[in-house]
Short mmCIF file of C-alpha atoms and ligand atoms in Angstrom, two decimals:
data_model
loop_
_atom_site.label_atom_id
_atom_site.label_comp_id
_atom_site.label_asym_id
_atom_site.label_seq_id
_atom_site.Cartn_x
_atom_site.Cartn_y
_atom_site.Cartn_z
CA UNK A 1 0.00 0.00 0.00
CA UNK A 2 1.25 3.47 -0.84
CA UNK A 3 0.54 6.93 0.51
CA UNK A 4 1.42 10.43 -0.63
CA UNK A 5 2.94 12.65 2.03
CA UNK A 6 4.35 16.16 2.22
CA UNK A 7 7.44 17.03 4.22
CA UNK A 8 9.18 20.36 4.65
CA UNK A 9 12.89 19.53 4.59
CA UNK A 10 15.41 22.28 5.32
CA UNK A 11 12.77 24.83 4.37
CA UNK A 12 11.72 23.15 1.11
CA UNK A 13 8.30 21.61 0.73
CA UNK A 14 8.50 18.16 -0.85
CA UNK A 15 5.75 15.73 -1.79
CA UNK A 16 6.46 12.05 -2.27
CA UNK A 17 4.57 8.80 -2.66
CA UNK A 18 5.96 6.02 -0.48
CA UNK A 19 5.16 2.47 0.50
CA UNK A 20 3.57 2.74 3.96
CA UNK A 21 6.42 0.62 5.39
CA UNK A 22 9.09 3.13 4.29
CA UNK A 23 11.14 4.69 7.05
CA UNK A 24 11.64 8.42 7.16
CA UNK A 25 15.36 7.80 6.55
CA UNK A 26 14.70 5.87 3.33
CA UNK A 27 12.12 8.42 2.20
CA UNK A 28 14.66 11.21 2.67
CA UNK A 29 17.66 9.47 1.15
CA UNK A 30 16.25 7.10 -1.46
CA UNK A 31 13.13 8.95 -2.55
CA UNK A 32 14.03 12.62 -2.08
CA UNK A 33 17.81 12.46 -2.57
CA UNK A 34 18.50 14.18 0.75
CA UNK A 35 21.76 12.60 1.84
CA UNK A 36 22.67 14.54 5.01
CA UNK A 37 21.12 11.97 7.38
CA UNK A 38 23.35 8.90 7.20
CA UNK A 39 22.38 5.24 7.41
CA UNK A 40 24.58 3.45 9.90
CA UNK A 41 22.90 0.62 11.77
CA UNK A 42 19.33 1.17 10.46
CA UNK A 43 17.88 0.04 13.79
CA UNK A 44 18.22 2.86 16.28
CA UNK A 45 21.63 2.07 17.70
CA UNK A 46 24.09 4.58 16.22
CA UNK A 47 22.47 8.01 15.85
CA UNK A 48 23.90 8.74 12.40
CA UNK A 49 20.39 9.26 10.96
CA UNK A 50 19.43 11.94 13.52
CA UNK A 51 17.50 15.02 12.32
CA UNK A 52 15.37 17.62 14.05
CA UNK A 53 11.78 16.50 13.52
CA UNK A 54 9.30 19.26 14.33
CA UNK A 55 12.10 20.84 16.37
CA UNK A 56 13.15 17.81 18.40
CA UNK A 57 15.92 15.35 17.64
CA UNK A 58 14.73 12.04 16.25
CA UNK A 59 16.12 8.88 14.69
CA UNK A 60 14.76 8.70 11.17
CA UNK A 61 15.52 4.98 10.79
CA UNK A 62 12.96 4.27 13.53
CA UNK A 63 10.26 6.60 12.18
CA UNK A 64 7.73 5.64 9.55
CA UNK A 65 7.47 8.31 6.87
CA UNK A 66 3.67 8.14 6.68
CA UNK A 67 3.41 8.85 10.41
CA UNK A 68 5.05 12.25 9.81
CA UNK A 69 3.00 13.66 6.96
CA UNK A 70 3.23 17.45 7.21
CA UNK A 71 6.36 17.42 9.43
CA UNK A 72 9.12 20.02 9.45
CA UNK A 73 12.52 18.37 9.19
CA UNK A 74 15.90 19.99 9.67
CA UNK A 75 18.93 18.00 8.59
CA UNK A 76 22.54 18.90 9.31
CA UNK A 77 22.66 20.53 5.86
CA UNK A 78 19.93 22.97 6.84
CA UNK A 79 20.88 23.46 10.47
CA UNK A 80 21.02 27.16 11.31
CA UNK A 81 23.75 26.87 13.93
CA UNK A 82 27.05 28.40 12.80
CA UNK A 83 28.49 28.34 16.34
CA UNK A 84 28.10 24.57 16.52
CA UNK A 85 29.55 24.04 13.05
CA UNK A 86 32.54 26.25 13.86
CA UNK A 87 33.07 24.58 17.24
CA UNK A 88 33.20 21.14 15.61
CA UNK A 89 35.98 22.42 13.35
CA UNK A 90 37.85 24.26 16.10
CA UNK A 91 37.83 21.23 18.42
CA UNK A 92 38.59 18.50 15.83
CA UNK A 93 35.24 16.92 16.60
CA UNK A 94 35.31 14.60 13.57
CA UNK A 95 37.63 12.47 11.52
CA UNK A 96 35.89 10.58 8.68
CA UNK A 97 32.76 12.69 9.17
CA UNK A 98 30.24 9.90 8.69
CA UNK A 99 28.62 10.36 12.09
CA UNK A 100 28.94 14.17 12.02
CA UNK A 101 25.55 15.14 10.49
CA UNK A 102 23.82 13.13 13.21
CA UNK A 103 26.14 14.51 15.89
CA UNK A 104 25.39 18.10 14.81
CA UNK A 105 21.60 17.62 14.83
CA UNK A 106 21.74 15.81 18.14
CA UNK A 107 24.00 18.50 19.63
CA UNK A 108 21.58 21.23 18.52
CA UNK A 109 18.80 19.26 20.22
CA UNK A 110 20.87 18.89 23.39
CA UNK A 111 21.53 22.64 23.60
CA UNK A 112 17.81 23.35 23.16
CA UNK A 113 16.89 20.75 25.79
CA UNK A 114 19.36 22.24 28.28
CA UNK A 115 18.12 25.77 27.56
CA UNK A 116 14.58 24.56 28.23
CA UNK A 117 15.70 23.05 31.56
CA UNK A 118 14.91 19.46 30.67
CA UNK A 119 16.64 17.08 33.09
CA UNK A 120 18.56 13.95 32.12
CA UNK A 121 19.36 10.89 34.22
CA UNK A 122 22.54 12.57 35.54
CA UNK A 123 20.96 15.93 36.37
CA UNK A 124 21.08 17.08 39.96
CA UNK A 125 19.21 20.33 40.52
CA UNK A 126 19.17 22.64 37.49
CA UNK A 127 20.68 21.10 34.34
CA UNK A 128 23.97 22.75 33.35
CA UNK A 129 26.24 22.40 30.33
CA UNK A 130 28.73 20.03 31.96
CA UNK A 131 30.82 17.29 30.34
CA UNK A 132 28.75 14.72 32.21
CA UNK A 133 25.45 16.13 30.91
CA UNK A 134 26.77 16.31 27.34
CA UNK A 135 28.11 12.73 27.46
CA UNK A 136 24.84 11.41 28.84
CA UNK A 137 22.66 13.31 26.38
CA UNK A 138 24.87 12.42 23.38
CA UNK A 139 25.14 8.74 24.36
CA UNK A 140 22.92 7.70 21.44
CA UNK A 141 25.34 9.09 18.85
CA UNK A 142 28.25 6.74 18.23
CA UNK A 143 31.51 7.71 16.52
CA UNK A 144 33.62 4.87 15.18
CA UNK A 145 36.57 7.26 14.83
CA UNK A 146 36.42 7.96 18.55
CA UNK A 147 36.21 11.75 18.27
CA UNK A 148 34.26 11.93 21.52
CA UNK A 149 36.64 14.24 23.40
CA UNK A 150 36.40 16.80 20.62
CA UNK A 151 32.64 16.41 20.30
CA UNK A 152 32.08 17.12 24.00
CA UNK A 153 34.44 20.13 23.87
CA UNK A 154 32.71 21.48 20.75
CA UNK A 155 29.22 21.26 22.23
CA UNK A 156 30.42 22.91 25.40
CA UNK A 157 32.02 25.74 23.43
CA UNK A 158 28.98 26.23 21.21
CA UNK A 159 26.67 26.34 24.20
CA UNK A 160 28.55 29.11 25.99
S1 FES B 201 20.90 4.50 11.29
FE1 FES B 201 19.42 5.25 12.68
S2 FES B 201 20.27 4.93 14.62
FE2 FES B 201 21.69 4.02 13.27
S1 FES B 202 34.03 11.00 12.66
FE1 FES B 202 34.19 9.00 11.80
S2 FES B 202 32.54 7.94 12.73
FE2 FES B 202 32.58 9.82 13.77
#
């Protein structure tokens, strides 16, 4: 069974007909040619497919496209966050870069969540931009190159 859906991706309205079993990741990459979200594990374990979905970070490999008809999606390519981008460069927060689009979207989500005062499992009192908070909140984004030290430093710098 197929369905026609409309998504606004990085500010552009796109309409596409997909099999109802299609994930949002496959709809973006295979049907719309939007390659910023990466396919790593394809089952919610690595974070490389992370985007901002209606303003909150989400794993597109675990989302069905038809469940998000009308959604606003921001990929790393459309992320309006120069401070974060610059901080990733300044702090050597990537090597091969495969995980980086997901890391950037997730980091933007983390900074928004902290600004909104959302607690995590390591929060005591008011949440602050500490290494511990960043590590906990970014735990779903794996980096096979092991650039974690730089990633934490970059998010901390961008959040100041
Ligand atoms: S590809 Fe989605 S979490 Fe790994
Ligand atoms: S920079 Fe290579 S996987 Fe993260």
